[in-house]
Coordinates of C-alpha atoms in Angstrom, one line a residue:
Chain T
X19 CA -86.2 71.9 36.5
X20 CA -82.9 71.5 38.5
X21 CA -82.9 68.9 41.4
X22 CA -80.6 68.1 43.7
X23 CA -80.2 64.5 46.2
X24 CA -78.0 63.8 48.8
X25 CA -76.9 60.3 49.7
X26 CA -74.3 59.1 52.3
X27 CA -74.7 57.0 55.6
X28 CA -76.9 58.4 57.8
X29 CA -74.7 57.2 61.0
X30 CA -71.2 57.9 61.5
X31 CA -68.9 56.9 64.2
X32 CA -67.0 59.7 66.4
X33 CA -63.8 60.5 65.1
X34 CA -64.4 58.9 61.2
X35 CA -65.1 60.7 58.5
X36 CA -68.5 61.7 56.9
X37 CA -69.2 61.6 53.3
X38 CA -71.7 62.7 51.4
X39 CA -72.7 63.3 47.7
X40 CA -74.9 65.1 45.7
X41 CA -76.5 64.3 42.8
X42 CA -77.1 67.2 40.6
X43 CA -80.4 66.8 37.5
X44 CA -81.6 68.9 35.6
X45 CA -78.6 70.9 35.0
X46 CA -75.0 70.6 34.7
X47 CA -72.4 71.3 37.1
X48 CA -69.9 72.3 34.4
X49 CA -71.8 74.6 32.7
X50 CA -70.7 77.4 34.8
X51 CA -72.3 79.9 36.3
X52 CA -72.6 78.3 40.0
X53 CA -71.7 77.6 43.2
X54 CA -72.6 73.9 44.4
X55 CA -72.9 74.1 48.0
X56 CA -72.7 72.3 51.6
X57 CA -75.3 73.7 54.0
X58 CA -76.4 72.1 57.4
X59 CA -78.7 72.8 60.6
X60 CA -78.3 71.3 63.6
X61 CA -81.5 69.8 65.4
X62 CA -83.8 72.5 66.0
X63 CA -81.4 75.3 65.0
X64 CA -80.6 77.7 62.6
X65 CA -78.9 77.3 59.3
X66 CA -74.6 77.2 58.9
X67 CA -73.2 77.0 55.4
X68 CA -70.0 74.5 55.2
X69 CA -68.0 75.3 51.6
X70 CA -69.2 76.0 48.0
X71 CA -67.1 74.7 44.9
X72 CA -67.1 75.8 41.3
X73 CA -67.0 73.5 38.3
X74 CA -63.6 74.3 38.2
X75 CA -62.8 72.7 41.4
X76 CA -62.3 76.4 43.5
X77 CA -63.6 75.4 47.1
X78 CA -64.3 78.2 49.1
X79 CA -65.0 77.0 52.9
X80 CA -66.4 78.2 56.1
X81 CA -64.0 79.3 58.1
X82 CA -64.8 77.7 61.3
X83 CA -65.2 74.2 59.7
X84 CA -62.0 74.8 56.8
X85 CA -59.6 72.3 59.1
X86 CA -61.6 69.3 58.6
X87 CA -63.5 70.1 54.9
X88 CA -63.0 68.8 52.0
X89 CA -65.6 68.8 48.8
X90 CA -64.3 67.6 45.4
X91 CA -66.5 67.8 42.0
X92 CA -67.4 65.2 39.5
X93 CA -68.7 66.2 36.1
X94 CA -68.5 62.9 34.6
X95 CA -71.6 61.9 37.2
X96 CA -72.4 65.5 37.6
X97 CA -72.5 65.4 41.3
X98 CA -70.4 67.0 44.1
X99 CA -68.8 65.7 47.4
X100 CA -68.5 66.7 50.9
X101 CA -66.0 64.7 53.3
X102 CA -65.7 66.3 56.8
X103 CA -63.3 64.5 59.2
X104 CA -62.6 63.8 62.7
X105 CA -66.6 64.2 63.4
X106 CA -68.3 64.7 67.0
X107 CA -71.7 64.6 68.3
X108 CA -71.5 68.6 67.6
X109 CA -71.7 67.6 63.9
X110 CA -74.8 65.7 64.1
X111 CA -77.1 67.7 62.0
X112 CA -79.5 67.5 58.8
X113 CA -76.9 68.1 55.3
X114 CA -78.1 69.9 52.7
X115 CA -76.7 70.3 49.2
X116 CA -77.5 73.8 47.2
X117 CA -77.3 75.4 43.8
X118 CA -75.9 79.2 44.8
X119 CA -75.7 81.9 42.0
X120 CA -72.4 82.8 41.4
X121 CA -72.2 86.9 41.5
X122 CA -68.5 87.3 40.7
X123 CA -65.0 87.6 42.4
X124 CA -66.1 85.0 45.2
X125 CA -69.4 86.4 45.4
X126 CA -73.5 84.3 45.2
X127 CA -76.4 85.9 45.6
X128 CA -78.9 83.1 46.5
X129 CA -78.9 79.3 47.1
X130 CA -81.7 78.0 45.2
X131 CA -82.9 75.1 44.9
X132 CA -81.9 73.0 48.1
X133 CA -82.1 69.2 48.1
X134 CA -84.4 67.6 50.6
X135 CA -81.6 67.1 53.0
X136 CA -80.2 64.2 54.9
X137 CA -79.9 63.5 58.5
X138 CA -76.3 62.1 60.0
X139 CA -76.2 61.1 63.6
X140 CA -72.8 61.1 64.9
X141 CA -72.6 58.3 67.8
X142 CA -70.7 55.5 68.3
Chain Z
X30 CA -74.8 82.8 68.7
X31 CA -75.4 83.7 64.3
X32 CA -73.5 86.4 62.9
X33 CA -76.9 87.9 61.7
X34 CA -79.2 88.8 64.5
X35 CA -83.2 88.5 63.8
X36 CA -85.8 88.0 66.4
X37 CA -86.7 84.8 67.8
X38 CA -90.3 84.9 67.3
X39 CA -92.6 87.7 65.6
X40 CA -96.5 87.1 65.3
X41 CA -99.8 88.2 63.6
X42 CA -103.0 87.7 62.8
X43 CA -104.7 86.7 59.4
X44 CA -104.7 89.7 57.3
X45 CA -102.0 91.8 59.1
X46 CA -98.4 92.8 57.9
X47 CA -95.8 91.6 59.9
X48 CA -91.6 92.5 58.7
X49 CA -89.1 90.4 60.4
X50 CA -85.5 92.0 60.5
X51 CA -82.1 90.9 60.1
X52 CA -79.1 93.1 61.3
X53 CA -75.6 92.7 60.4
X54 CA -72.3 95.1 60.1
X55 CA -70.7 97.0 57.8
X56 CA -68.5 93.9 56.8
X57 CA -71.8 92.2 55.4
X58 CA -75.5 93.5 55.1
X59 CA -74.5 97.1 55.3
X60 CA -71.5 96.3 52.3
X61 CA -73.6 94.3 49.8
X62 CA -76.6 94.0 48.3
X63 CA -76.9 90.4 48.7
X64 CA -79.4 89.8 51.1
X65 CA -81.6 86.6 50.6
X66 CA -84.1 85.3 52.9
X67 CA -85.2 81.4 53.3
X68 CA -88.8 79.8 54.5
X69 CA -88.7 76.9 56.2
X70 CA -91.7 74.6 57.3
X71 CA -91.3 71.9 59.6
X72 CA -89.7 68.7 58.0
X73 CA -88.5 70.8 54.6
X74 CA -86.2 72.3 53.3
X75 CA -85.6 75.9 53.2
X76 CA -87.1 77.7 50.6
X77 CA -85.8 80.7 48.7
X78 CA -87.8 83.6 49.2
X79 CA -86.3 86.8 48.1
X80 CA -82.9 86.8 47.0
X81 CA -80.6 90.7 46.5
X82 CA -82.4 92.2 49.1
X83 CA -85.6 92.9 47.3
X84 CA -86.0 90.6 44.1
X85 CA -88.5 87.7 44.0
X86 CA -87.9 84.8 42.4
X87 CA -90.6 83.8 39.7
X88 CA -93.6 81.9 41.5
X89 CA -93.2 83.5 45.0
X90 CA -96.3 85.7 45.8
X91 CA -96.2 89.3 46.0
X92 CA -97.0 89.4 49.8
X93 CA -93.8 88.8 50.3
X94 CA -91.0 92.3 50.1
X95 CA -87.8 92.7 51.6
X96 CA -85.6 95.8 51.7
X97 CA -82.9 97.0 52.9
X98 CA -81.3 100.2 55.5
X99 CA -77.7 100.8 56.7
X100 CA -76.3 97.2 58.2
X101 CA -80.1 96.2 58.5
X102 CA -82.5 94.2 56.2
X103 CA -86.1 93.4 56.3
X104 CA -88.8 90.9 54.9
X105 CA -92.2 91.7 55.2
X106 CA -95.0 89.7 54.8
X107 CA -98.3 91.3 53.9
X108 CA -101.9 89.9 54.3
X109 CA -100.6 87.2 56.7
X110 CA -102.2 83.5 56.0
X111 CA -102.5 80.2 58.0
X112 CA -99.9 78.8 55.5
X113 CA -97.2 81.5 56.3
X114 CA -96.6 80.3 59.6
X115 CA -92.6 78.7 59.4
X116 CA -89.6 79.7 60.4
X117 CA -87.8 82.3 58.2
X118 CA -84.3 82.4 58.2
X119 CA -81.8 85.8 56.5
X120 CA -78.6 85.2 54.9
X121 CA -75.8 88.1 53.4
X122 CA -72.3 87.5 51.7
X123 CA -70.3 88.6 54.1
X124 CA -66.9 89.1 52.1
X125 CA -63.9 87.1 51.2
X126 CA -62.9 85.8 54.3
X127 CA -66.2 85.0 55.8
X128 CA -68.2 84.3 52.7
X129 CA -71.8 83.4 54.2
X130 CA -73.4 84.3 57.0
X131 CA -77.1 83.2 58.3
X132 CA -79.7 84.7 60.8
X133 CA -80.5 82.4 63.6
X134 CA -84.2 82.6 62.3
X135 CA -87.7 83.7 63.4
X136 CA -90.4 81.6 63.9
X137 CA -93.6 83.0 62.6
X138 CA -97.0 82.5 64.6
X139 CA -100.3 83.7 62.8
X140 CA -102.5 83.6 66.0

């Protein structure tokens, strides 16, 4: 059974950089076949994906947040990264990290499963 | 404001059908077949539901259906329990330069 844990700080200081990583069991991250992705949802809101990356290191990024994100892969621990600079209170939210199911030429059908998600609280 | 529009709130009693829609454009529900839809209780994380438009994944009961018309897709929830009650949340690839796109979610009430 795949799982998947986040871990980071859960307070960051306006302006710095959040980091966070995911811990992928269960499966591994180089044996093809899948997106590993950012998602988050701000308090009380709705869901916003961030970036997937394949094990190849192929980042594919949300549009809106692209400027400031950068995820990176590591087989050797089989976990995956998320860095997002120059953070505001507008990026406080609860981080998630997901499998997705890649569908072909850029494509996933499905992200599943989710990890049980971490809150970071941007305030100085 | 999400790029996929569903209703806020939808309700129903225990027993009823309810179907929650999700409407999109021609750039991303109505050009792929790659509709999934999320349940999400309070303090969890979302839950995978039904994933290219109408397939369920293996231990998800069959009340749940979703389908699909034009730049519109639907979940519908059949003989509606206490323990459906969560917020339930669309989501469609939505191309190469967009990529993923999510429904602001609807928060399910069974009265």
């Amino acid at each position: 059974q795949v799982q998947l844990q986040e871990s980071g700080p859960g307070l960051v200081k306006p302006s710095q950089t959040l980091s966070l990583t995911c811990t992928v069991s269960g499966d591994s991250i180089y044996s093809g076949g899948y997106f590993w992705s950012w998602l988050r949802q701000h308090p009380g809101k709705g869901l916003e994906w961030i970036g997937h990356i394949y094990y190849s290191g192929s980042t594919y990024y949300n549009p809106s947040l692209e400027s400031r994100v950068t995820m990176s892969i590591d087989t050797s621990k089989n976990q995956f990264s998320l860095k997002l600079s120059s953070v505001t209170a507008a990026d406080t939210a609860v981080y998630y990290c997901a499998r997705a199911d890649y569908y072909g030429l850029g494509s996933f059908s499905r992200f599943d499963p989710w990890g049980q998600g971490t809150l970071v609280t941007v305030s100085s | 404001q999400s790029a996929l529009t569903q209703p806020a709130s939808v309700s129903g009693s225990p027993g009823q059908s309810i179907t929650i829609s999700c409407t999109g454009s021609s750039s991303d529900v109505g050009s792929y077949n790659l509709v999934s839809w999320y349940r999400q209780h309070p303090g969890d994380a979302p839950k995978l539901i039904i994933y290219e438009v109408s397939k369920r994944p293996s231990g998800v009961s069959n009340r749940f259906s979703g389908s699909k018309s034009g730049y519109t897709a639907s979940l519908t929830i059949s003989g509606l329990q206490a323990e459906d009650e969560a917020d339930f949340f669309c989501c469609s690839y939505a191309g190469s330069s967009r990529h993923v796109l999510f429904g602001g979610g609807t928060k399910l009430t069974v009265l």
